[in-house]
PDB file of C-alpha atoms and ligand atoms in Angstrom:
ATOM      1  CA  UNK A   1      -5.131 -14.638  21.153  1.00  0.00           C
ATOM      2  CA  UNK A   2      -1.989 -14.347  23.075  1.00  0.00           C
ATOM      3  CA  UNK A   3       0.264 -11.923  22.663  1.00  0.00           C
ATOM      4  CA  UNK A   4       2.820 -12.272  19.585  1.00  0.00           C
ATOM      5  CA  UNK A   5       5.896 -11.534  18.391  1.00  0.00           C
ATOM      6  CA  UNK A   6       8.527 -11.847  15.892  1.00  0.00           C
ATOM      7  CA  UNK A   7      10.183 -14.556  17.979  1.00  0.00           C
ATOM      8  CA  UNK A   8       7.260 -16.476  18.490  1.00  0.00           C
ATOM      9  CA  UNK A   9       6.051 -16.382  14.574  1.00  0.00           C
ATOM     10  CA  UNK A  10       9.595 -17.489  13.704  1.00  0.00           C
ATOM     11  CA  UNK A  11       9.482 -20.143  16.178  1.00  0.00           C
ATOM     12  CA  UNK A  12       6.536 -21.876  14.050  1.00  0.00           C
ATOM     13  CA  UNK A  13       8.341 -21.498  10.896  1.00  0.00           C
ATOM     14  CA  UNK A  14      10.731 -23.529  12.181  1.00  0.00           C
ATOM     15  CA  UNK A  15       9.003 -25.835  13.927  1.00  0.00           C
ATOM     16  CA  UNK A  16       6.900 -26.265  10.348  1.00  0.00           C
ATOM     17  CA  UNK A  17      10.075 -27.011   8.725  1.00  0.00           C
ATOM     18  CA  UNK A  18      11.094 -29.693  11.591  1.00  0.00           C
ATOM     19  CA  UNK A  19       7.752 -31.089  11.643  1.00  0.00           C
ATOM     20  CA  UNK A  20       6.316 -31.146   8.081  1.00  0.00           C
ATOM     21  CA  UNK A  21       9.491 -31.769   5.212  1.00  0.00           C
ATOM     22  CA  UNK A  22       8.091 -32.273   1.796  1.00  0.00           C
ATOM     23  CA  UNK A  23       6.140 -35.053   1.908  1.00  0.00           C
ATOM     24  CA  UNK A  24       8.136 -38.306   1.251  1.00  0.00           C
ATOM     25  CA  UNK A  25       7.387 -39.848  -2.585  1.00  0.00           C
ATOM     26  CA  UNK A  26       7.948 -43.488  -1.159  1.00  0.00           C
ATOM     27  CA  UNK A  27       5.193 -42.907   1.694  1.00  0.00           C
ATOM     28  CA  UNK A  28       2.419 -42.491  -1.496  1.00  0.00           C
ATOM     29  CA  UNK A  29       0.470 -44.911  -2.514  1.00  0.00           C
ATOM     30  CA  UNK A  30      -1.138 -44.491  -5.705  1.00  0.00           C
ATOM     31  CA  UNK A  31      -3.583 -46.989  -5.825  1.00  0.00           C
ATOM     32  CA  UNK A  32      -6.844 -46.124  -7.237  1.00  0.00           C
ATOM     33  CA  UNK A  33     -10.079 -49.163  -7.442  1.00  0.00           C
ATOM     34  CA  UNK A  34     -12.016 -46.602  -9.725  1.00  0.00           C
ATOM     35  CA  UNK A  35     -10.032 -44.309 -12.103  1.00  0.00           C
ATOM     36  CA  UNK A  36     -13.129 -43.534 -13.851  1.00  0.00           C
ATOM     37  CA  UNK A  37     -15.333 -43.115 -11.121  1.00  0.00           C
ATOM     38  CA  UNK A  38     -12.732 -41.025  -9.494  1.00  0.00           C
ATOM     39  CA  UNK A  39     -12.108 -39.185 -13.126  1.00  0.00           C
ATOM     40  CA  UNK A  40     -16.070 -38.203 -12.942  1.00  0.00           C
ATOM     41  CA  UNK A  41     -16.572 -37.156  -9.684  1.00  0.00           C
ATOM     42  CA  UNK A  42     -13.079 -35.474  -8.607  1.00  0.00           C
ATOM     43  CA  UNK A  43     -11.424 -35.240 -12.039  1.00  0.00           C
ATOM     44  CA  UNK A  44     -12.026 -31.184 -12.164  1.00  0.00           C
ATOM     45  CA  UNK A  45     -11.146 -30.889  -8.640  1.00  0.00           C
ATOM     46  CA  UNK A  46      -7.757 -32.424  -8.660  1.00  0.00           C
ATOM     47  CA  UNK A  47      -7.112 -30.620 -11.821  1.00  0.00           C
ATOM     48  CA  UNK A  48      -7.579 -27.391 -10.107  1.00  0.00           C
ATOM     49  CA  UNK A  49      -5.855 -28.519  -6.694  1.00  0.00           C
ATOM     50  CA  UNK A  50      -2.745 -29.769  -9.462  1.00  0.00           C
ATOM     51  CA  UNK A  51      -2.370 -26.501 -11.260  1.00  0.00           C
ATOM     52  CA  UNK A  52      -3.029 -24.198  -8.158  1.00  0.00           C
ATOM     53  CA  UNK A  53      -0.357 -25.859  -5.961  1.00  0.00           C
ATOM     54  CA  UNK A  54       1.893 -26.067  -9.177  1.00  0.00           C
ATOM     55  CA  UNK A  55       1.764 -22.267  -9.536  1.00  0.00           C
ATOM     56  CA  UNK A  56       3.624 -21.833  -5.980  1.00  0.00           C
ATOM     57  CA  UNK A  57       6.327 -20.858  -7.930  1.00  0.00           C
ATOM     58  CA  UNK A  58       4.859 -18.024  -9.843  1.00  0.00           C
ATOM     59  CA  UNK A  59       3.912 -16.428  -5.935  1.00  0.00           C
ATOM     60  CA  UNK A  60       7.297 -16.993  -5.126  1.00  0.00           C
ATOM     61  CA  UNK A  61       8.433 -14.981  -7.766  1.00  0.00           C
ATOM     62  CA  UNK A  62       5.834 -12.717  -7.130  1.00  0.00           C
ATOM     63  CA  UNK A  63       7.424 -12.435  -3.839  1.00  0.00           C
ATOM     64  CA  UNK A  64      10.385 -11.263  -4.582  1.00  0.00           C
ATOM     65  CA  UNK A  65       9.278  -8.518  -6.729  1.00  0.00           C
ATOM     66  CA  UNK A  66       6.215  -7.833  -4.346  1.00  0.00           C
ATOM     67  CA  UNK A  67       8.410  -7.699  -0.986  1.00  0.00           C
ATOM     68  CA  UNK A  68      12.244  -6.815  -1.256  1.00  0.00           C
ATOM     69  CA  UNK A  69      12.084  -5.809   2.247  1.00  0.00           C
ATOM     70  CA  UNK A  70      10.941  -9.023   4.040  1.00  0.00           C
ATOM     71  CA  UNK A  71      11.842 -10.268   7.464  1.00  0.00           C
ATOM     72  CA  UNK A  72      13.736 -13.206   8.220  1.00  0.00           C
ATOM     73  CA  UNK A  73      10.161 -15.137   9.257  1.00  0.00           C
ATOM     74  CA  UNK A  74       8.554 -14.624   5.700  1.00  0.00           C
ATOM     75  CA  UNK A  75      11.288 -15.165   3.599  1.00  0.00           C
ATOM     76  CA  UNK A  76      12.356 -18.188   5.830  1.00  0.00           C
ATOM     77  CA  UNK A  77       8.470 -19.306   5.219  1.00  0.00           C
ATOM     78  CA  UNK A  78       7.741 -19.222   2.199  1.00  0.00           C
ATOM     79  CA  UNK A  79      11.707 -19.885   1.026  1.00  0.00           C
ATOM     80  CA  UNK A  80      12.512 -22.813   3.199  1.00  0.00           C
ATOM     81  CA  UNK A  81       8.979 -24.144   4.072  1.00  0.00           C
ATOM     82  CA  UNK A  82       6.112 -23.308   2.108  1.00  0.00           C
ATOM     83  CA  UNK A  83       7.433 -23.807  -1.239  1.00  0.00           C
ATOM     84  CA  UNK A  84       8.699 -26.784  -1.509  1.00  0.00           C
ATOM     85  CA  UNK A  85       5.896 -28.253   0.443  1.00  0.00           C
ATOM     86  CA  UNK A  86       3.057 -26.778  -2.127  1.00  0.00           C
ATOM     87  CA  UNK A  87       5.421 -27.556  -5.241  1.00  0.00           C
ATOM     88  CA  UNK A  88       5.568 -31.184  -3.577  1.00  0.00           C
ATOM     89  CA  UNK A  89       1.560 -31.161  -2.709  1.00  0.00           C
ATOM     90  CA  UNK A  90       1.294 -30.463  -6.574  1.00  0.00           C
ATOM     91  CA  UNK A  91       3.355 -32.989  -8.288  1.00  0.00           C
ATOM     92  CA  UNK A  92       1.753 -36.074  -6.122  1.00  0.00           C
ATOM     93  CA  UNK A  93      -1.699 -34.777  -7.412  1.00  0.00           C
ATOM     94  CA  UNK A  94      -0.321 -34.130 -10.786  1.00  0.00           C
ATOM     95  CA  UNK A  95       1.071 -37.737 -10.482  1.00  0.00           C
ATOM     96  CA  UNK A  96      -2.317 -38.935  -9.446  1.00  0.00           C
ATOM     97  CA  UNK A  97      -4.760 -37.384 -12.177  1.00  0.00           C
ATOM     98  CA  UNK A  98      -2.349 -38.859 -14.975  1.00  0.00           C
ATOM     99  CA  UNK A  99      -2.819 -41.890 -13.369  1.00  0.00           C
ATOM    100  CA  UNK A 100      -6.667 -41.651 -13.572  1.00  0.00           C
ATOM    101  CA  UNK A 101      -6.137 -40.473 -17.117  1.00  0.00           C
ATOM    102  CA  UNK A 102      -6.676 -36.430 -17.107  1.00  0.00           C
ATOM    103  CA  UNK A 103      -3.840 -34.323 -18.506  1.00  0.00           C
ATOM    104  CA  UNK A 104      -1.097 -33.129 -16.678  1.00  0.00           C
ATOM    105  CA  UNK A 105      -1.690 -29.672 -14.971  1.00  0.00           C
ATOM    106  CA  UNK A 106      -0.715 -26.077 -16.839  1.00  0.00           C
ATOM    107  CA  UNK A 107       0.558 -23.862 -14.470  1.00  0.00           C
ATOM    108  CA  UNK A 108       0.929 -20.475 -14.933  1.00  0.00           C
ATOM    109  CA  UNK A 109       4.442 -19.330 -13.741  1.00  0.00           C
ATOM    110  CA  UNK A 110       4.538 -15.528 -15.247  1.00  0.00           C
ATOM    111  CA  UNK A 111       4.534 -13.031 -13.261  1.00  0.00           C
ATOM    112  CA  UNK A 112       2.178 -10.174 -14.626  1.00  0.00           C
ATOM    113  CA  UNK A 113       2.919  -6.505 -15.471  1.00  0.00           C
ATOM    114  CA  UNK A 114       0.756  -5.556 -12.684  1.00  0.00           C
ATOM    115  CA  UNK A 115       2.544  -6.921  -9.850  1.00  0.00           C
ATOM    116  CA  UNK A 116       5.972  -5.602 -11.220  1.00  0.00           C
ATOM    117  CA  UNK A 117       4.304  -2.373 -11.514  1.00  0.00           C
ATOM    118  CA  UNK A 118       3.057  -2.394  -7.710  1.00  0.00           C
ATOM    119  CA  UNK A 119       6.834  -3.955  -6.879  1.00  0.00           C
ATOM    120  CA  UNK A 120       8.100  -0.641  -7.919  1.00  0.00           C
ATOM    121  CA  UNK A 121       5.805   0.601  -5.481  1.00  0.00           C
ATOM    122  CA  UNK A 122       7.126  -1.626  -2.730  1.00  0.00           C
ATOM    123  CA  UNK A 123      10.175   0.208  -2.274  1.00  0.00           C
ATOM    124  CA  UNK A 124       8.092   2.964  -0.586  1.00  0.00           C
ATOM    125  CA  UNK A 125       8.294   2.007   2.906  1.00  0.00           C
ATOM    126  CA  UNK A 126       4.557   2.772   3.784  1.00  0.00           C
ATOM    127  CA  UNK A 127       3.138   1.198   0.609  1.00  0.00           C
ATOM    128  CA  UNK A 128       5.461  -2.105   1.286  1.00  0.00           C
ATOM    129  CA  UNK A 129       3.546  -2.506   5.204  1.00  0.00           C
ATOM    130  CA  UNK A 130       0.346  -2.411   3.008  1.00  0.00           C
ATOM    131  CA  UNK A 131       1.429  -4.991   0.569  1.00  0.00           C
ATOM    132  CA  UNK A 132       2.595  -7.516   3.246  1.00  0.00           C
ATOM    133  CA  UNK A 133      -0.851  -6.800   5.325  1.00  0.00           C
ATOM    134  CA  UNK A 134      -2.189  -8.216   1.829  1.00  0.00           C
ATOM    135  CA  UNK A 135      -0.350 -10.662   1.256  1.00  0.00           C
ATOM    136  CA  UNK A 136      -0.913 -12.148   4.848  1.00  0.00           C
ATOM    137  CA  UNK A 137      -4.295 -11.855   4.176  1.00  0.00           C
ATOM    138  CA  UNK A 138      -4.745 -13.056   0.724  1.00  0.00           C
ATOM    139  CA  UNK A 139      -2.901 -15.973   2.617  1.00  0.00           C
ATOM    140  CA  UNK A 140      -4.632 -16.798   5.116  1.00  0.00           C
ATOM    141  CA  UNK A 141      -7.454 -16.421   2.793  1.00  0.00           C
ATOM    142  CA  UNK A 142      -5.698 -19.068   0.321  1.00  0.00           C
ATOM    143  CA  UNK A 143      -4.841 -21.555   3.285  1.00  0.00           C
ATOM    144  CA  UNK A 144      -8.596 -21.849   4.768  1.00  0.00           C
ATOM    145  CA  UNK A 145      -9.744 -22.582   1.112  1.00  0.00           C
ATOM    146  CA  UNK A 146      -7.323 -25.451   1.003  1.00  0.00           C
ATOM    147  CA  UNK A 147      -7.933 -27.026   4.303  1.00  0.00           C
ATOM    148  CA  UNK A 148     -12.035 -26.935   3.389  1.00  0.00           C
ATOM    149  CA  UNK A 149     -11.469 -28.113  -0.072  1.00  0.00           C
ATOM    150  CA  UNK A 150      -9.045 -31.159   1.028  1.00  0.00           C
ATOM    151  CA  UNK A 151     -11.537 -32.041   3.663  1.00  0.00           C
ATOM    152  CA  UNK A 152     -14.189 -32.429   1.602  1.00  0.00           C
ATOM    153  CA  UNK A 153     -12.254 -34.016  -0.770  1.00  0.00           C
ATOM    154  CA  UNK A 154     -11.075 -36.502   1.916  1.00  0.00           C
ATOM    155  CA  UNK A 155     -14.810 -37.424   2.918  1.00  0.00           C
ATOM    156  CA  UNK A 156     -15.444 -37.888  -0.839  1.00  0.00           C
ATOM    157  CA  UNK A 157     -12.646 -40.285  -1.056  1.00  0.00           C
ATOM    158  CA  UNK A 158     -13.404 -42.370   1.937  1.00  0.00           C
ATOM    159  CA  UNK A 159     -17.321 -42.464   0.930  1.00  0.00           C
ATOM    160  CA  UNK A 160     -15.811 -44.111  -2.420  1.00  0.00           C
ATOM    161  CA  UNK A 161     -13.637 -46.544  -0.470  1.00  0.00           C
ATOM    162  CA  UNK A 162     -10.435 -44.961  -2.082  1.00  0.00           C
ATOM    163  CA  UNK A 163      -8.372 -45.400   1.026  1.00  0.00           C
ATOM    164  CA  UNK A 164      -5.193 -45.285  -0.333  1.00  0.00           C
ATOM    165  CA  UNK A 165      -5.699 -41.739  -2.014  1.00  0.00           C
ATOM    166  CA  UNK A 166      -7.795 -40.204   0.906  1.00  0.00           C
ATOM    167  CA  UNK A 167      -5.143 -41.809   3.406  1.00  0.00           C
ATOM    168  CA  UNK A 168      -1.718 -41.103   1.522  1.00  0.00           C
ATOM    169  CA  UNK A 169      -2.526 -38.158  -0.492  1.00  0.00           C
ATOM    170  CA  UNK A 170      -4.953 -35.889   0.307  1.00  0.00           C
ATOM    171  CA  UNK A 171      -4.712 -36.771   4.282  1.00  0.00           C
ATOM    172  CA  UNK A 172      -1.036 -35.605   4.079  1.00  0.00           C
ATOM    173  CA  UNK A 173      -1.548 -32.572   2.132  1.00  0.00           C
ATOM    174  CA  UNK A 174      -4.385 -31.618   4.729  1.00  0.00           C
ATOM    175  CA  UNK A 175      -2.101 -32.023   8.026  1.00  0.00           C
ATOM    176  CA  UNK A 176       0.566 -29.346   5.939  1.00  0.00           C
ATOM    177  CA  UNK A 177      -2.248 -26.605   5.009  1.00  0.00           C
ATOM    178  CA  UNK A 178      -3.361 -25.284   8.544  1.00  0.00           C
ATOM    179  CA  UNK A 179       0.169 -24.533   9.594  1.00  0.00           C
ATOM    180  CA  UNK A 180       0.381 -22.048   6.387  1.00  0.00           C
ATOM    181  CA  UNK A 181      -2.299 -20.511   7.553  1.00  0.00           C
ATOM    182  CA  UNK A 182      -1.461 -20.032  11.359  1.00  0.00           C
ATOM    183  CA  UNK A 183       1.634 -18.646   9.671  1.00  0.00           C
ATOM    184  CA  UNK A 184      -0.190 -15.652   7.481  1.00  0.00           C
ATOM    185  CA  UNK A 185      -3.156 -15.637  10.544  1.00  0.00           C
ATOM    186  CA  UNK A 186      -0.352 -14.464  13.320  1.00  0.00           C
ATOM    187  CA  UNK A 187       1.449 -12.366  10.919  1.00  0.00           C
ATOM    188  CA  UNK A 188      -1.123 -10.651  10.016  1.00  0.00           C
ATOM    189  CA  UNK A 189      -2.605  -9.997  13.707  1.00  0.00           C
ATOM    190  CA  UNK A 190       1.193  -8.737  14.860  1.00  0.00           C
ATOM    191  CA  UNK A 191       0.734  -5.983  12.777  1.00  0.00           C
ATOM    192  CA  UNK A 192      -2.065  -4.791  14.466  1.00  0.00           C
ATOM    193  CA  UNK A 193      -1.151  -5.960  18.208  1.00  0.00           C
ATOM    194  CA  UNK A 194       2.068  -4.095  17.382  1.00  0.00           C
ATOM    195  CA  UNK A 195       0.719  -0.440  15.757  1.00  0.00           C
ATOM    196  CA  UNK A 196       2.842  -0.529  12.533  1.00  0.00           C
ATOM    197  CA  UNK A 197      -0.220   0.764  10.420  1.00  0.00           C
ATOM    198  CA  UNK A 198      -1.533   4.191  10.039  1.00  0.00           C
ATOM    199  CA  UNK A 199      -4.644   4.735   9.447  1.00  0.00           C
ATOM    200  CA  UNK A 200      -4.957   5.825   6.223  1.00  0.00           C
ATOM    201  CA  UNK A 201      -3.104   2.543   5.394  1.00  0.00           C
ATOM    202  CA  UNK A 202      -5.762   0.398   6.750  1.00  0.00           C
ATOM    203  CA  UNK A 203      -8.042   2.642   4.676  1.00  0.00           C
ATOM    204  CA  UNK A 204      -6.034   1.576   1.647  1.00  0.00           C
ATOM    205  CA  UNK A 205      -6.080  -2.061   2.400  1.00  0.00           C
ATOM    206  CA  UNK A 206      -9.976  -2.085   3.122  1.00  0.00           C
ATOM    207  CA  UNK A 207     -10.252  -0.941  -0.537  1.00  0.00           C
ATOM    208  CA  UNK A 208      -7.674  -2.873  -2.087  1.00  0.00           C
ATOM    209  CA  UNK A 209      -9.092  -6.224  -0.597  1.00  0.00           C
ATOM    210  CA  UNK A 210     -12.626  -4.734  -1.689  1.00  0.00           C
ATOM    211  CA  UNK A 211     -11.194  -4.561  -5.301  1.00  0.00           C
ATOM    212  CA  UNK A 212      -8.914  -7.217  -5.826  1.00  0.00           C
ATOM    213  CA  UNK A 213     -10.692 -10.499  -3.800  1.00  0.00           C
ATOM    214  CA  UNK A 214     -10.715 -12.856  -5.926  1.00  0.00           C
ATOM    215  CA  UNK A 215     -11.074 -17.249  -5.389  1.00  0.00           C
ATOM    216  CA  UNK A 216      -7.757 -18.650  -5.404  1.00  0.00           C
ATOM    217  CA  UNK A 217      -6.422 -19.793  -8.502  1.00  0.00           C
ATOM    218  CA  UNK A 218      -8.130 -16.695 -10.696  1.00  0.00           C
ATOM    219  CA  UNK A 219      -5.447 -14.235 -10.705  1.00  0.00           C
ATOM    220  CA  UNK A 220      -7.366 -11.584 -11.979  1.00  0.00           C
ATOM    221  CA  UNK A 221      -8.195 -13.556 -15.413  1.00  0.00           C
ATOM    222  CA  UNK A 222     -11.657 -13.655 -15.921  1.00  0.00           C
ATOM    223  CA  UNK A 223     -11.579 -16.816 -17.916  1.00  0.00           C
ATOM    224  CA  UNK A 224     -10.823 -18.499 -14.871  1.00  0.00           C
ATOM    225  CA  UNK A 225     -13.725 -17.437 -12.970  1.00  0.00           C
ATOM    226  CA  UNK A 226     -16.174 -20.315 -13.403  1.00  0.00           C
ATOM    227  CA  UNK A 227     -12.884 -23.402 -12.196  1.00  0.00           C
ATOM    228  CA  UNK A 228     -13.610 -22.500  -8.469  1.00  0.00           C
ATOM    229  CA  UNK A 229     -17.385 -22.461  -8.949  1.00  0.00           C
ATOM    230  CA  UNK A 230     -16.723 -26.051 -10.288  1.00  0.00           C
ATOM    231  CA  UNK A 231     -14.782 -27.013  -7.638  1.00  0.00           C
ATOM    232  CA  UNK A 232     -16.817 -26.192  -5.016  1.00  0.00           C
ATOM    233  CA  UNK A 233     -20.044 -27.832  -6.843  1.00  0.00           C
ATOM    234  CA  UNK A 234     -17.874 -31.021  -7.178  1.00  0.00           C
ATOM    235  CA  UNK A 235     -17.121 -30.897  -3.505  1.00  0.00           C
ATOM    236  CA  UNK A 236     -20.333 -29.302  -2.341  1.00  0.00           C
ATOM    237  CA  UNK A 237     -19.268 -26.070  -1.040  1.00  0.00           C
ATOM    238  CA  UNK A 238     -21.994 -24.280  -3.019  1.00  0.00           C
ATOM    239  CA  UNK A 239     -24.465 -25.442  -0.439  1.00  0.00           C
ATOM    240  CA  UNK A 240     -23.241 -23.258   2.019  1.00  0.00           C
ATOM    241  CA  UNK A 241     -21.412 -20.330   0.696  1.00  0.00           C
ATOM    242  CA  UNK A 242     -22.232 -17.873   3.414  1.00  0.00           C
ATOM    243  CA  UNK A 243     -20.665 -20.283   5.999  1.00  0.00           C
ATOM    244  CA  UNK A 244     -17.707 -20.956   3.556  1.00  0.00           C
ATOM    245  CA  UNK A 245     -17.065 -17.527   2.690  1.00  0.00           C
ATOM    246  CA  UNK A 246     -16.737 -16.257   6.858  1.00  0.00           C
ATOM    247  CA  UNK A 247     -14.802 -19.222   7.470  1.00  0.00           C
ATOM    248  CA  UNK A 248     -11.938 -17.983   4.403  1.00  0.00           C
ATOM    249  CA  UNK A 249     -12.909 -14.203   5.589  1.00  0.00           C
ATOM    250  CA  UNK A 250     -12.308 -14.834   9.172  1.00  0.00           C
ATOM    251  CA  UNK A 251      -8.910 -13.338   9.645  1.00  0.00           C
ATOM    252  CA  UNK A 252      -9.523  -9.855   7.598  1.00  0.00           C
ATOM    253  CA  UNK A 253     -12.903  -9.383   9.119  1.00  0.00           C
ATOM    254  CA  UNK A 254     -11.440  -9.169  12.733  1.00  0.00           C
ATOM    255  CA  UNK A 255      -8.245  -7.296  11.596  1.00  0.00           C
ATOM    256  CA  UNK A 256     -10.284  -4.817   8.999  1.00  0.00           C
ATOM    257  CA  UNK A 257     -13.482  -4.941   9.763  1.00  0.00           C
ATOM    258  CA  UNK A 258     -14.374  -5.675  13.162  1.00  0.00           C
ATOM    259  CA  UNK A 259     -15.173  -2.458  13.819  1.00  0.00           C
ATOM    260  CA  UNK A 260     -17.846  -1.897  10.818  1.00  0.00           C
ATOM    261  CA  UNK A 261     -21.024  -2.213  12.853  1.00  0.00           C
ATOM    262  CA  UNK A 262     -22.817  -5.363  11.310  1.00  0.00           C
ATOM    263  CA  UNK A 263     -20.546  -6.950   9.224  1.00  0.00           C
ATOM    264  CA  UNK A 264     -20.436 -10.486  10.039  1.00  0.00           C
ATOM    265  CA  UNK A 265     -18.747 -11.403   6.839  1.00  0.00           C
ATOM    266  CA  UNK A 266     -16.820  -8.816   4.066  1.00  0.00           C
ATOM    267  CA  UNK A 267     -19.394  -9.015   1.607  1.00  0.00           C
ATOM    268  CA  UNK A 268     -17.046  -9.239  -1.083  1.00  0.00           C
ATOM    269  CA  UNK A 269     -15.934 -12.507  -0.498  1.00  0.00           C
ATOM    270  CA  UNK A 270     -18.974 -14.178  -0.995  1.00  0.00           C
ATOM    271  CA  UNK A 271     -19.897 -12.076  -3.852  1.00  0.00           C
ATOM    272  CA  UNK A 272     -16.893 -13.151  -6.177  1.00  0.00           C
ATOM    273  CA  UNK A 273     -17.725 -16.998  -4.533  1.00  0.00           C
ATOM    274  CA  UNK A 274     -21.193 -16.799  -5.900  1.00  0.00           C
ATOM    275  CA  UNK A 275     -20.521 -15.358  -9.061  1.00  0.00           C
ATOM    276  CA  UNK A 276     -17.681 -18.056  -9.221  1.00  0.00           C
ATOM    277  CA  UNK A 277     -20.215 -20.795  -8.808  1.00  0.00           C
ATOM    278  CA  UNK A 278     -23.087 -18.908 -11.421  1.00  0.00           C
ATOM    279  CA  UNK A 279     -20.726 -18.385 -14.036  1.00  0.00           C
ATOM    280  CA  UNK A 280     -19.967 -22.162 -14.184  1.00  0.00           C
ATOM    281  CA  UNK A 281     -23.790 -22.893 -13.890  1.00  0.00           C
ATOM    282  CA  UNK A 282     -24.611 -20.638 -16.898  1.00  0.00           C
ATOM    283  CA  UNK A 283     -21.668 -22.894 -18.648  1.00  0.00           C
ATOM    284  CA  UNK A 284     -18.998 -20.403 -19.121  1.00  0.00           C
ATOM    285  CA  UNK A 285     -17.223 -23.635 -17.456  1.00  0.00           C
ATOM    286  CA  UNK A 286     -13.703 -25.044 -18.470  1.00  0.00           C
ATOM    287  CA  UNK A 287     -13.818 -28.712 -20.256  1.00  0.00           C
ATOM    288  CA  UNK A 288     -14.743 -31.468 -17.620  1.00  0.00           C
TER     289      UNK A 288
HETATM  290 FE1  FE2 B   1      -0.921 -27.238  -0.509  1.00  0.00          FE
HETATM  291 FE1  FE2 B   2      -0.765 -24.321   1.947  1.00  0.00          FE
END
């Protein structure tokens, strides 16, 4: 990778914001041959997609608590950019699974007492370069499960001859997810390239990500653990988990773990994807 810097990261935020605005709610087209059909096979997954990109808001508060010291790149990202195309990513699909006939998403907007706890930590310098590390990587993490997820949903839409939904929906949303995670991928990889963690904080994140991965959309509720095993059965991810899981891993394995003789994938992550997808086999699923 070439060398980075602040300049150059900030450079892509803006260009993100020039390139990709919200997407327009007049360039949708909503038409749907099969609501039922569409219902059956993707019903679950656009649920999921709905309520995950609905609960932007809830990071972005968990943001601010998480990161009072942020450059002008991150809180230009996810103010400017990122939010307001995820909250607009989530109200089209919310839009589209009342039209097939589901209920309209539930997101979760609360911000827990865990993350204000580890905010008060924040405002310790060294813990605050650990955070953001996480954050990046939890991102870029977040980002690759989006862009598989949408593709696959994509393919799925096209084999049903649902143009309009795999052209005007999802194929918009796709084109706005790799730029988030070139965004967290970069940031994350300055850090490194530019020496601003000791040792012993590397340490710290290695255990923390060890502890705390998770599938997005779980946020450390348990109940929730089956809805990405769903997802990814609907969309057949299961098939290949170990391919899925050092695609999403790709980023913290060559910033954390590169050097762990081999490793070709954090283990982790495709331990919490496979009990994701068993505990919705063994039924501790969430209504269809
Ligand atoms: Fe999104
Ligand atoms: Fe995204």
């Amino acid at each position: 990778m070439r060398a980075l810097s602040d300049r150059l990261i900030l450079e892509h935020v803006q260009t993100l914001g020039h390139e990709h605005p919200p997407i327009p709610l007049e360039s949708v087209d909503y038409s749907v041959k099969d609501p039922v059909g569409m219902s059956r096979r993707f019903g679950r997954v656009l649920d999921f997609l709905a309520r995950v990109e609905l609960e932007v808001e809830r990071n972005v508060l968990e943001l601010l608590v998480l990161l009072p010291g942020v450059g002008e790149a991150d809180r230009m990202f996810y103010a400017d950019v990122w939010a307001d195309q995820e909250i607009r990513h989530g109200v089209i699909l919310d839009k589209l699974q009342n039209d097939i006939g589901r209920p309209p998403a539930e997101p979760d907007t609360t911000v827990s007492t865990g993350v204000r706890i580890l905010g008060m930590l924040a405002h310790f310098p060294a813990i605050h370069d650990i955070i953001r590390l996480l954050y990046y990587l939890t991102g870029a993490a977040t980002e690759r499960q989006a862009v598989l997820a949408y593709n696959r949903l994509e393919a799925g839409l096209i084999e049903m001859d649902e143009q309009a939904i795999a052209r005007t929906v999802i194929g918009q949303i796709k084109r706005q997810e790799p730029g988030h995670y070139a965004f967290y991928n970069m940031s994350a990889t300055l850090m490194f390239q530019q020496g601003e963690l000791r040792p012993w904080q590397v340490f710290l994140a290695r255990q923390l990500r060890k502890l705390s991965f998770e599938p997005v959309g779980m946020y450390g509720d348990r109940t929730r653990q089956a809805e990405f095993g769903g997802v990814a059965i609907a969309l057949g991810l299961d098939e290949d988990l170990a391919r899925i899981a050092r695609d999403v891993g790709r980023v913290e394995h060559s910033l954390l773990w590169a050097s762990k003789n081999g490793m070709e994938v954090p283990p982790y992550i495709l331990k919490a994807f496979e009990e994701s997808v068993a505990a919705f086999r063994s039924g501790r699923s969430f209504a269809a």
